[in-house]
XYZ file of C-alpha atoms in Angstrom:
658
model
C 40.577 -62.014 4.269
C 37.879 -60.265 6.203
C 34.487 -61.818 6.383
C 31.490 -59.524 5.581
C 27.871 -60.421 6.164
C 24.529 -58.771 6.833
C 25.252 -58.513 10.526
C 27.725 -55.669 10.062
C 27.404 -53.050 12.753
C 27.832 -49.292 12.523
C 31.421 -49.277 13.762
C 32.574 -51.766 11.147
C 30.937 -49.846 8.322
C 32.287 -46.474 9.387
C 35.767 -47.884 10.052
C 35.750 -49.376 6.571
C 34.544 -46.233 4.835
C 37.005 -43.994 6.661
C 39.865 -45.685 4.821
C 38.671 -44.755 1.335
C 40.060 -41.614 -0.293
C 38.804 -39.642 -3.275
C 41.227 -41.187 -5.743
C 40.667 -44.781 -4.659
C 44.023 -45.204 -2.853
C 44.014 -47.301 0.318
C 45.734 -45.836 3.352
C 45.537 -48.694 5.871
C 46.097 -52.388 6.401
C 42.845 -53.085 4.504
C 44.570 -52.364 1.185
C 44.844 -55.958 0.075
C 41.392 -56.798 1.374
C 39.772 -53.943 -0.539
C 41.454 -54.858 -3.817
C 40.040 -58.393 -3.638
C 36.537 -57.638 -2.429
C 34.018 -59.681 -4.282
C 30.410 -58.885 -5.114
C 29.102 -60.700 -2.067
C 31.062 -58.356 0.169
C 29.763 -55.247 -1.559
C 26.219 -56.585 -1.482
C 26.323 -56.340 2.276
C 26.157 -52.561 1.845
C 23.259 -52.590 -0.632
C 19.900 -50.978 0.072
C 16.951 -53.269 0.632
C 13.429 -52.651 -0.460
C 12.224 -53.789 2.905
C 12.776 -51.126 5.534
C 12.893 -53.759 8.255
C 15.835 -55.457 6.534
C 17.633 -52.129 6.267
C 17.187 -51.577 9.966
C 18.607 -55.039 10.656
C 21.643 -54.336 8.478
C 22.429 -50.921 9.888
C 21.068 -49.953 13.244
C 19.268 -46.692 12.352
C 16.375 -45.272 14.296
C 13.405 -44.836 11.940
C 12.096 -41.991 14.083
C 15.134 -40.032 13.003
C 15.407 -41.347 9.444
C 11.881 -41.319 8.047
C 12.682 -41.677 4.378
C 15.122 -43.961 2.596
C 16.238 -43.106 -0.924
C 17.731 -45.515 -3.439
C 20.481 -43.735 -5.330
C 21.576 -45.328 -8.561
C 24.417 -43.546 -10.346
C 28.013 -43.250 -11.261
C 28.833 -40.963 -8.354
C 28.126 -42.418 -4.918
C 28.204 -39.971 -2.045
C 29.991 -41.228 1.016
C 28.326 -41.183 4.419
C 31.425 -39.491 5.708
C 31.637 -35.701 5.507
C 35.134 -35.558 4.054
C 35.215 -38.427 1.547
C 33.384 -39.359 -1.624
C 33.707 -42.744 -3.279
C 34.429 -42.410 -6.999
C 36.275 -45.652 -7.626
C 34.214 -47.405 -10.282
C 36.719 -50.255 -10.365
C 36.066 -51.033 -6.725
C 32.323 -50.524 -6.656
C 30.053 -51.828 -9.372
C 27.894 -49.312 -11.190
C 24.487 -49.047 -9.679
C 25.391 -49.674 -6.070
C 23.253 -47.832 -3.559
C 23.932 -45.806 -0.468
C 21.711 -44.814 2.432
C 20.391 -41.312 2.983
C 17.977 -40.114 5.570
C 15.119 -37.622 5.165
C 14.518 -35.821 8.411
C 11.579 -33.414 8.588
C 11.660 -30.876 5.763
C 15.132 -31.358 4.261
C 17.468 -34.130 3.211
C 20.281 -34.652 5.683
C 23.447 -36.651 5.430
C 24.460 -39.093 8.077
C 27.601 -37.148 8.834
C 28.156 -35.065 11.944
C 26.888 -31.851 10.319
C 23.695 -33.411 8.942
C 24.126 -31.617 5.628
C 23.481 -33.070 2.206
C 26.806 -32.167 0.619
C 26.261 -32.964 -3.014
C 22.581 -33.021 -3.929
C 23.200 -32.193 -7.575
C 25.291 -35.312 -8.171
C 22.791 -37.648 -6.563
C 19.328 -36.258 -7.230
C 19.851 -36.465 -10.988
C 20.254 -40.227 -10.591
C 17.312 -40.862 -8.299
C 15.171 -43.539 -9.935
C 12.818 -44.782 -7.265
C 11.494 -44.006 -3.830
C 11.236 -46.572 -1.072
C 7.910 -46.747 0.669
C 7.972 -46.179 4.394
C 5.657 -47.273 7.122
C 3.598 -44.052 6.773
C 1.602 -44.410 3.526
C 0.321 -40.801 3.741
C 3.778 -39.341 3.201
C 5.558 -39.612 -0.127
C 8.308 -37.620 -1.788
C 9.457 -36.581 -5.237
C 12.327 -34.626 -6.746
C 12.068 -31.920 -9.376
C 14.464 -31.212 -12.189
C 16.346 -28.544 -10.224
C 17.149 -30.572 -7.115
C 14.136 -29.483 -5.074
C 12.401 -32.229 -3.140
C 8.603 -32.126 -3.091
C 6.667 -34.114 -0.526
C 3.018 -34.988 -0.079
C 1.570 -34.086 3.297
C -1.923 -34.045 4.696
C -3.257 -31.599 7.241
C -1.150 -28.635 6.093
C -2.853 -25.364 7.049
C -2.897 -22.043 5.244
C -0.480 -19.540 6.808
C -1.884 -16.024 6.394
C -0.212 -13.495 8.755
C -2.202 -10.503 9.905
C -2.278 -7.534 7.543
C -1.613 -4.402 9.576
C -1.663 -1.714 6.894
C -4.672 0.648 6.796
C -7.055 0.483 3.871
C -8.515 3.124 1.613
C -7.623 6.654 0.560
C -4.941 8.920 2.019
C -5.148 12.705 2.324
C -8.605 13.322 0.858
C -10.130 14.955 3.934
C -10.896 18.259 2.191
C -12.090 16.686 -1.068
C -15.866 16.562 -1.318
C -16.471 16.722 -5.073
C -15.333 14.517 -7.978
C -13.301 17.391 -9.421
C -11.359 17.849 -6.183
C -10.575 14.121 -5.999
C -9.426 14.104 -9.609
C -7.244 17.165 -9.035
C -5.309 15.370 -6.277
C -3.882 13.062 -8.947
C -3.741 15.697 -11.674
C -1.558 18.014 -9.600
C 1.300 15.509 -9.804
C 1.775 16.101 -13.553
C 0.052 19.442 -14.242
C 3.045 21.740 -13.760
C 5.253 19.539 -15.939
C 2.714 19.599 -18.761
C 2.424 23.393 -18.630
C 6.177 23.986 -18.511
C 7.162 21.460 -21.174
C 4.388 22.563 -23.546
C 5.446 26.210 -23.365
C 9.106 25.203 -23.644
C 8.467 23.214 -26.811
C 6.569 26.148 -28.306
C 9.505 28.438 -27.567
C 11.908 25.974 -29.172
C 9.698 25.999 -32.282
C 9.733 29.821 -32.373
C 6.114 30.007 -31.321
C 4.692 32.318 -28.718
C 2.670 30.234 -26.292
C 1.207 31.441 -23.055
C -0.416 28.233 -21.866
C -1.587 28.408 -18.262
C -2.577 25.703 -15.799
C -6.247 26.432 -16.435
C -5.753 25.952 -20.174
C -4.290 22.473 -19.716
C -7.128 21.520 -17.383
C -9.766 22.741 -19.842
C -7.957 20.867 -22.621
C -8.038 17.627 -20.610
C -11.655 18.242 -19.627
C -12.646 18.589 -23.289
C -10.924 15.281 -24.083
C -12.805 13.584 -21.251
C -16.022 15.112 -22.590
C -15.300 13.659 -26.037
C -15.236 10.209 -24.446
C -18.982 10.139 -23.828
C -20.186 12.810 -26.298
C -18.897 12.043 -29.782
C -19.302 13.924 -33.067
C -17.789 13.118 -36.505
C -14.802 15.451 -36.072
C -13.335 17.273 -33.116
C -13.823 20.532 -35.030
C -17.574 19.984 -34.947
C -17.642 20.744 -31.229
C -17.040 24.391 -32.175
C -19.512 24.358 -35.061
C -22.191 27.044 -35.174
C -24.703 24.522 -36.484
C -27.240 23.702 -33.800
C -27.071 19.984 -34.577
C -23.278 19.719 -34.148
C -21.883 22.495 -31.983
C -21.582 22.108 -28.220
C -21.689 25.401 -26.345
C -20.122 23.860 -23.251
C -16.951 23.269 -25.267
C -16.957 26.429 -27.376
C -17.584 28.622 -24.348
C -14.758 26.994 -22.387
C -11.976 27.320 -24.965
C -11.592 28.595 -28.544
C -10.824 25.963 -31.107
C -7.520 27.579 -32.075
C -6.305 27.394 -28.493
C -7.301 23.740 -28.284
C -5.378 22.993 -31.476
C -2.320 24.898 -30.264
C -2.189 22.819 -27.100
C -2.747 19.599 -29.035
C 0.086 20.360 -31.466
C 2.591 21.578 -28.865
C 1.719 19.225 -26.000
C 4.897 17.763 -24.472
C 5.952 15.931 -21.328
C 9.750 16.072 -21.578
C 12.442 18.273 -23.096
C 13.661 16.889 -26.418
C 16.987 18.709 -26.086
C 17.814 16.787 -22.904
C 17.719 13.474 -24.796
C 20.972 11.569 -24.062
C 23.190 10.812 -27.082
C 22.971 7.029 -26.627
C 19.444 6.958 -25.331
C 17.996 3.464 -24.918
C 14.801 4.551 -23.203
C 12.082 4.313 -25.829
C 9.674 6.047 -23.445
C 11.839 9.123 -22.946
C 9.034 11.466 -24.038
C 6.739 10.112 -21.316
C 9.229 9.109 -18.631
C 8.536 12.005 -16.163
C 4.786 11.423 -16.410
C 5.128 7.658 -15.909
C 7.318 8.045 -12.835
C 5.179 10.725 -11.192
C 1.940 8.854 -11.807
C 3.407 5.743 -10.190
C 4.354 7.787 -7.132
C 0.920 9.432 -6.967
C -0.898 6.107 -7.303
C 1.146 4.611 -4.496
C 0.925 7.556 -2.070
C -2.770 8.403 -2.391
C -4.377 5.015 -1.844
C -3.413 1.848 0.022
C -5.723 -0.499 -1.829
C -7.013 -3.814 -0.553
C -4.803 -6.570 0.792
C -5.416 -8.785 -2.232
C -3.659 -7.526 -5.379
C -3.364 -8.978 -8.862
C -0.646 -8.623 -11.503
C -1.592 -8.874 -15.153
C -1.097 -7.192 -18.513
C -3.241 -4.417 -20.024
C -3.381 -3.115 -23.567
C -3.818 0.421 -24.908
C -5.087 0.295 -28.457
C -2.719 1.629 -31.114
C -2.438 0.699 -34.801
C 0.208 3.182 -35.901
C 3.952 2.758 -36.207
C 5.952 2.277 -33.055
C 8.860 0.067 -32.040
C 7.146 -0.809 -28.756
C 3.794 -1.765 -30.271
C 2.856 -5.355 -29.454
C 0.659 -7.864 -31.261
C -1.271 -10.524 -29.373
C -4.015 -12.284 -31.382
C -5.429 -13.879 -28.222
C -6.372 -10.558 -26.620
C -9.472 -8.388 -27.253
C -7.099 -5.535 -28.144
C -4.726 -7.263 -30.523
C -2.412 -4.348 -31.366
C -1.229 -1.677 -29.023
C 0.962 -0.830 -26.063
C 1.384 -3.479 -23.390
C 1.287 -2.307 -19.789
C 2.210 -4.528 -16.848
C -0.198 -3.567 -14.072
C -0.807 -4.272 -10.402
C -4.335 -3.480 -9.205
C -6.545 -4.271 -6.244
C -9.999 -5.840 -6.253
C -11.805 -2.544 -6.895
C -9.771 -1.739 -10.001
C -7.347 0.764 -8.461
C -3.963 0.494 -10.188
C -1.166 0.856 -7.633
C 1.738 0.414 -10.056
C 2.312 -0.031 -13.769
C 5.171 -0.468 -16.213
C 5.019 0.080 -19.965
C 6.646 -2.777 -21.854
C 9.162 -1.533 -24.425
C 10.724 -4.794 -25.599
C 13.834 -6.613 -24.497
C 15.650 -4.839 -21.690
C 19.377 -4.358 -22.088
C 20.104 -2.781 -18.720
C 18.455 -5.093 -16.218
C 18.732 -4.235 -12.549
C 21.413 -6.307 -10.840
C 18.903 -7.163 -8.129
C 16.705 -9.098 -10.571
C 19.148 -10.094 -13.321
C 18.868 -13.801 -12.454
C 15.121 -13.845 -13.058
C 13.120 -14.173 -16.253
C 10.891 -11.497 -17.758
C 7.677 -12.563 -16.038
C 9.419 -12.964 -12.702
C 11.078 -9.536 -12.975
C 7.754 -7.878 -13.761
C 6.159 -9.245 -10.587
C 9.164 -8.375 -8.424
C 9.431 -4.810 -9.750
C 5.716 -4.071 -9.419
C 5.365 -5.603 -5.960
C 8.579 -4.231 -4.462
C 6.727 -1.251 -2.996
C 4.454 -3.586 -0.968
C 7.073 -6.024 0.332
C 7.115 -6.820 4.053
C 3.398 -6.021 4.331
C 2.065 -9.590 3.901
C -0.002 -8.592 0.899
C -1.531 -11.338 -1.228
C -0.387 -11.199 -4.861
C -2.197 -13.204 -7.552
C -0.955 -13.709 -11.120
C -1.375 -16.102 -14.038
C 0.912 -18.741 -15.517
C 2.893 -16.242 -17.601
C 4.633 -14.931 -14.474
C 4.690 -17.768 -11.946
C 7.539 -20.113 -11.074
C 8.755 -21.826 -7.884
C 11.768 -19.509 -7.837
C 9.537 -16.425 -7.870
C 7.331 -17.633 -5.022
C 10.338 -18.520 -2.904
C 11.711 -14.999 -3.421
C 8.390 -13.413 -2.435
C 8.243 -15.694 0.598
C 11.622 -14.327 1.727
C 10.291 -10.777 1.244
C 7.268 -11.558 3.447
C 4.814 -11.339 0.576
C 2.122 -13.942 -0.036
C 1.648 -15.136 -3.605
C -0.573 -17.520 -5.528
C -1.179 -18.187 -9.203
C -1.644 -20.651 -11.993
C 1.481 -22.219 -13.451
C 2.481 -24.105 -16.552
C 3.106 -27.774 -15.888
C 6.451 -27.724 -17.723
C 8.023 -25.006 -15.568
C 11.448 -25.795 -14.195
C 11.468 -26.940 -10.591
C 8.062 -28.630 -10.455
C 7.683 -32.222 -9.190
C 7.915 -34.992 -11.747
C 5.425 -37.391 -10.219
C 1.823 -36.174 -10.118
C -1.454 -37.946 -10.701
C -2.144 -38.619 -14.358
C -5.046 -36.859 -16.056
C -6.463 -40.246 -17.014
C -6.690 -41.265 -13.371
C -8.418 -38.055 -12.231
C -12.084 -37.116 -12.315
C -13.737 -33.772 -11.644
C -12.897 -32.629 -8.133
C -9.738 -34.747 -7.762
C -6.508 -33.023 -6.767
C -2.886 -33.739 -5.939
C -0.791 -31.457 -3.693
C 2.931 -31.473 -3.000
C 4.992 -29.161 -0.789
C 8.518 -27.814 -0.656
C 10.289 -27.499 2.708
C 9.781 -23.710 2.745
C 6.001 -24.031 2.387
C 5.585 -23.558 -1.379
C 2.797 -25.833 -2.598
C 2.106 -27.202 -6.076
C -1.500 -28.178 -6.776
C -2.963 -30.120 -9.662
C -6.747 -29.929 -9.694
C -9.195 -31.450 -12.134
C -12.070 -29.100 -12.912
C -13.459 -29.185 -16.411
C -9.819 -29.892 -17.273
C -6.551 -30.208 -15.370
C -5.288 -26.907 -13.923
C -2.036 -26.330 -12.028
C -1.580 -23.833 -9.195
C 1.333 -22.765 -7.037
C 1.247 -20.864 -3.741
C 3.607 -19.941 -0.924
C 1.006 -19.693 1.838
C -1.903 -22.035 1.062
C -2.206 -25.391 2.771
C -4.176 -28.486 1.877
C -7.610 -27.206 2.964
C -10.506 -28.149 0.727
C -13.498 -26.010 -0.235
C -16.219 -26.137 -2.874
C -16.803 -24.257 -6.118
C -19.730 -24.323 -8.509
C -19.263 -25.717 -12.004
C -21.715 -26.279 -14.833
C -22.433 -29.538 -16.552
C -22.945 -29.932 -20.286
C -26.706 -29.706 -19.825
C -26.373 -26.325 -18.078
C -27.025 -27.553 -14.558
C -24.769 -26.394 -11.737
C -22.882 -28.770 -9.490
C -20.678 -28.249 -6.425
C -17.121 -29.517 -6.926
C -14.389 -29.950 -4.335
C -11.250 -27.892 -4.838
C -8.240 -26.722 -2.806
C -8.484 -23.339 -1.077
C -5.847 -21.872 -3.394
C -8.121 -22.440 -6.397
C -11.039 -20.672 -4.733
C -8.933 -17.685 -3.638
C -7.375 -17.326 -7.083
C -10.781 -17.178 -8.766
C -11.948 -14.624 -6.212
C -9.046 -12.162 -6.229
C -7.374 -12.456 -9.633
C -9.581 -10.048 -11.617
C -8.380 -6.659 -10.335
C -6.543 -5.597 -13.500
C -9.372 -6.827 -15.725
C -11.849 -4.794 -13.673
C -9.681 -1.689 -14.101
C -9.611 -2.286 -17.866
C -13.406 -2.530 -17.972
C -13.793 0.767 -16.136
C -11.280 2.422 -18.449
C -12.860 1.113 -21.648
C -16.368 2.475 -20.995
C -15.748 6.145 -21.937
C -12.051 6.224 -22.794
C -10.405 8.894 -24.930
C -10.454 7.576 -28.504
C -8.127 10.021 -30.208
C -6.075 9.087 -33.249
C -2.813 10.916 -33.722
C 0.255 10.927 -35.942
C 2.400 11.105 -32.817
C 2.941 7.635 -31.410
C 3.068 8.734 -27.774
C -0.235 10.658 -27.793
C -2.297 7.468 -27.629
C -0.243 6.231 -24.717
C -0.468 9.601 -22.950
C -4.265 9.713 -23.165
C -4.390 6.081 -22.049
C -2.462 7.014 -18.905
C -4.926 9.860 -18.316
C -7.756 7.326 -18.466
C -5.965 5.156 -15.905
C -5.593 8.183 -13.634
C -9.277 8.964 -14.095
C -10.297 5.406 -13.121
C -8.117 5.576 -10.010
C -9.754 8.833 -8.941
C -13.165 7.247 -9.530
C -12.304 4.285 -7.280
C -11.094 6.653 -4.553
C -14.242 8.777 -4.750
C -16.496 5.708 -4.515
C -14.575 4.465 -1.485
C -15.051 7.840 0.228
C -18.606 8.814 -0.696
C -20.334 5.681 -1.925
C -21.124 4.292 -5.319
C -21.586 6.459 -8.382
C -21.805 5.407 -11.998
C -18.800 6.040 -14.218
C -20.864 8.337 -16.451
C -22.086 10.461 -13.542
C -18.563 10.793 -12.179
C -17.126 11.650 -15.581
C -19.775 14.292 -16.249
C -19.163 15.868 -12.862
C -15.394 16.057 -13.450
C -15.873 17.483 -16.963
C -18.260 20.187 -15.795
C -15.870 21.138 -13.014
C -12.926 21.410 -15.401
C -14.730 23.272 -18.185
C -16.577 25.772 -16.020
C -13.536 26.317 -13.786
C -15.667 26.218 -10.676
C -12.862 24.929 -8.504
C -9.840 25.987 -10.506
C -10.015 29.769 -10.845
C -10.828 32.238 -8.137
C -14.204 33.744 -8.895
C -14.355 37.474 -9.534
C -16.809 39.568 -7.533
C -19.860 40.890 -9.295
C -19.449 44.408 -10.738
C -22.337 46.877 -10.884
C -22.060 50.173 -12.726
C -23.629 53.153 -10.991
C -25.219 55.203 -13.776
C -25.316 58.333 -11.624
C -21.570 58.428 -11.088
C -19.723 60.655 -13.507
C -17.012 58.710 -15.320
C -13.951 59.763 -17.176
C -14.381 59.150 -20.879
C -10.740 58.475 -21.687
C -10.713 54.982 -20.158
C -12.982 51.980 -19.960
C -15.437 51.859 -17.146
C -14.691 48.160 -16.532
C -11.381 46.568 -15.524
C -9.323 44.680 -18.100
C -9.844 41.259 -16.535
C -13.616 41.783 -16.491
C -13.814 42.900 -20.098
C -11.605 40.127 -21.435
C -12.760 37.332 -19.128
C -15.311 34.635 -19.905
C -14.539 34.576 -23.572
C -17.270 33.533 -25.942
C -20.322 34.709 -24.006
C -20.411 38.423 -24.950
C -23.221 37.979 -27.406
C -25.007 41.242 -28.374
C -28.752 41.700 -28.059
C -31.041 44.351 -29.542
C -33.306 46.264 -27.151
C -35.589 49.287 -27.377
C -33.406 51.510 -25.200
C -30.757 53.434 -27.147
C -27.468 54.714 -25.796
C -24.120 55.758 -27.160
C -21.303 53.278 -27.705
C -19.080 52.750 -24.663
C -15.945 52.325 -26.787
C -16.537 55.390 -28.912
C -17.129 57.462 -25.804
C -13.818 56.367 -24.319
C -12.028 57.198 -27.596
C -13.889 60.538 -27.869
C -15.300 59.508 -31.229
C -18.603 60.997 -32.209
C -21.345 58.404 -32.610
C -25.068 58.297 -32.491
C -27.081 56.180 -30.031
C -27.466 52.485 -30.797
C -29.673 49.769 -29.384
C -27.016 47.007 -29.341
C -26.562 45.889 -25.755
C -24.017 43.457 -24.237
C -26.101 41.993 -21.460
C -23.229 40.247 -19.656
C -21.363 43.445 -18.739
C -24.343 45.814 -19.078
C -22.917 48.246 -21.643
C -23.941 49.499 -25.082
C -21.742 49.233 -28.133
C -21.789 49.371 -31.903
C -20.463 46.917 -34.467
C -18.707 49.316 -36.845
C -17.502 52.895 -36.829
C -17.109 55.624 -39.416
C -13.640 54.352 -40.367
C -15.176 51.053 -41.559
C -13.289 49.065 -38.922
C -14.671 46.886 -36.210
C -15.158 48.677 -32.951
C -17.051 47.935 -29.815
C -16.709 44.162 -29.877
C -12.985 44.495 -30.529
C -11.295 43.838 -27.193
C -14.578 43.048 -25.471
C -15.250 39.624 -26.897
C -11.813 38.170 -26.167
C -8.170 39.190 -25.829
C -7.564 37.552 -29.214
C -10.230 39.825 -30.801
C -12.475 36.959 -31.751
C -16.201 37.438 -31.850
C -19.128 35.715 -33.507
C -18.214 34.753 -37.041
C -21.196 36.526 -38.572
C -20.527 39.769 -36.727
C -16.795 39.918 -37.384
C -17.327 39.521 -41.110
C -19.539 42.602 -41.397
C -18.206 45.533 -43.374
C -19.807 48.834 -44.371
C -19.593 49.580 -48.024
């Protein structure tokens, strides 16, 4: 029989282990010896709590093997690359084997220095042996990731090389011009699809670009100037009517656009359509492109959810009692510090066709990856809350050269098991552990325990102000990740505040109208942020008023006509109007007649060669005389002059001669 003792050297151990196969068969002269090994022999291979004893048993350099793990389990991994000892009859349950922790990853003592079967061993890890360095400890998570505690880790924040601010706004010097840069991305689609829908409904619509812009301008105006009903804006009562609106567009035209407004062709709907946002899909895609291409935003971005209020019936309506807006459409958003939304995604329930690129991730993880994909490889800093974060997500963003930080739920898969207990922590205490790839998990005690995770923060400490119960303020120590999260996380919330000030509150029987006007408000806020970055601060109300006045008066949208002066000394032909068609029918709603002392014959009757006596009714806008009625008891004069649709003042059009 062979004699084993604690003075075994490396050669004896390796020579012994090389003879063991996977099935427990013995392939050498040690067959009989192995079958009769007693417990004293096996104990020579056991792991000792004292590192010095381990070094005496097996000559291992502690500079190379810094950590020693005690592995207690049914499956014992062999130190040899090609063999694994599974013979429970030969080795008592609970026997231990040596592993070395070198630097940032567990390595095996074989020639390749690779831990071959972590899953079989890490599940059975029960304790950690203390080493000579008390500042360094280690822990394993539930998914085989090893977390270690290190001091002196520094934050790694690569240089951000992308430019900041707006793109392509050199010629824009007014709020209306800035707004139109975004509006142009969807304007032609709205005009075409609205007219197409009217044609499909056997209606004759001739909606132009200017009509859609005036329609949107009126809706923006309704955000800060409200009356009981939208029809009251066209009221003739001085206490309700608004001439700015009635002069810009007749009420019937506004209603026609509102009824026939469309963003996509219903007849192109696929037979097995699973896109619940089909009606808005072109607008959503083009707005995302416009938001990305017209503004870089700041380096620090935040991902969060927004809500657009809606209480009607819709399969994508969400209910969240913890939010200020409890019922409505949920929008995943990515915004910068100033409130500019760079990307968004409308949540429509469980996705059936998930992209193969992100199919192995959960909902929150997919949202972050899809929204941030356009800014990968730019070393942007992304902040999000515990709904989205996980170690797996931060490792993926780290690979894509994107910095990320956020709060995290303590029961997430992959987090370390051993952290300081809440009972043993006071305000300002913290515990930090790191993964080999630099992902850090932080537990910090503020007013209560909060957990953070980051893929670029180190162990630096800073201070934050907190209030005591008596209202006094006190400075509390906290990790740098906590301070940065509090500073940069509120981008989406800031965008929501800007949108909620004078948003379009329009109820509709059509479920997608509320979402459409909500997207217009988001576009408006983005244009406001761009304008402020270019020309300085301006209040939201001032900016909104300026955009509305530009849209309703068409100052920048329609080419102005030259002024026309009629030479009274020039002899005119009486069989045609003295003014062009576009002059007579333009500027609808402002041809109000006035009564003056001077009397002249009617311009219309003269062109029709109808006998009429002089009248004192004068249209001061185009400087001609006219009459209200003719001998045939039909409206003349104002007909064709007030508007192409033959609409004039209600009181005048109702006149009849008995």
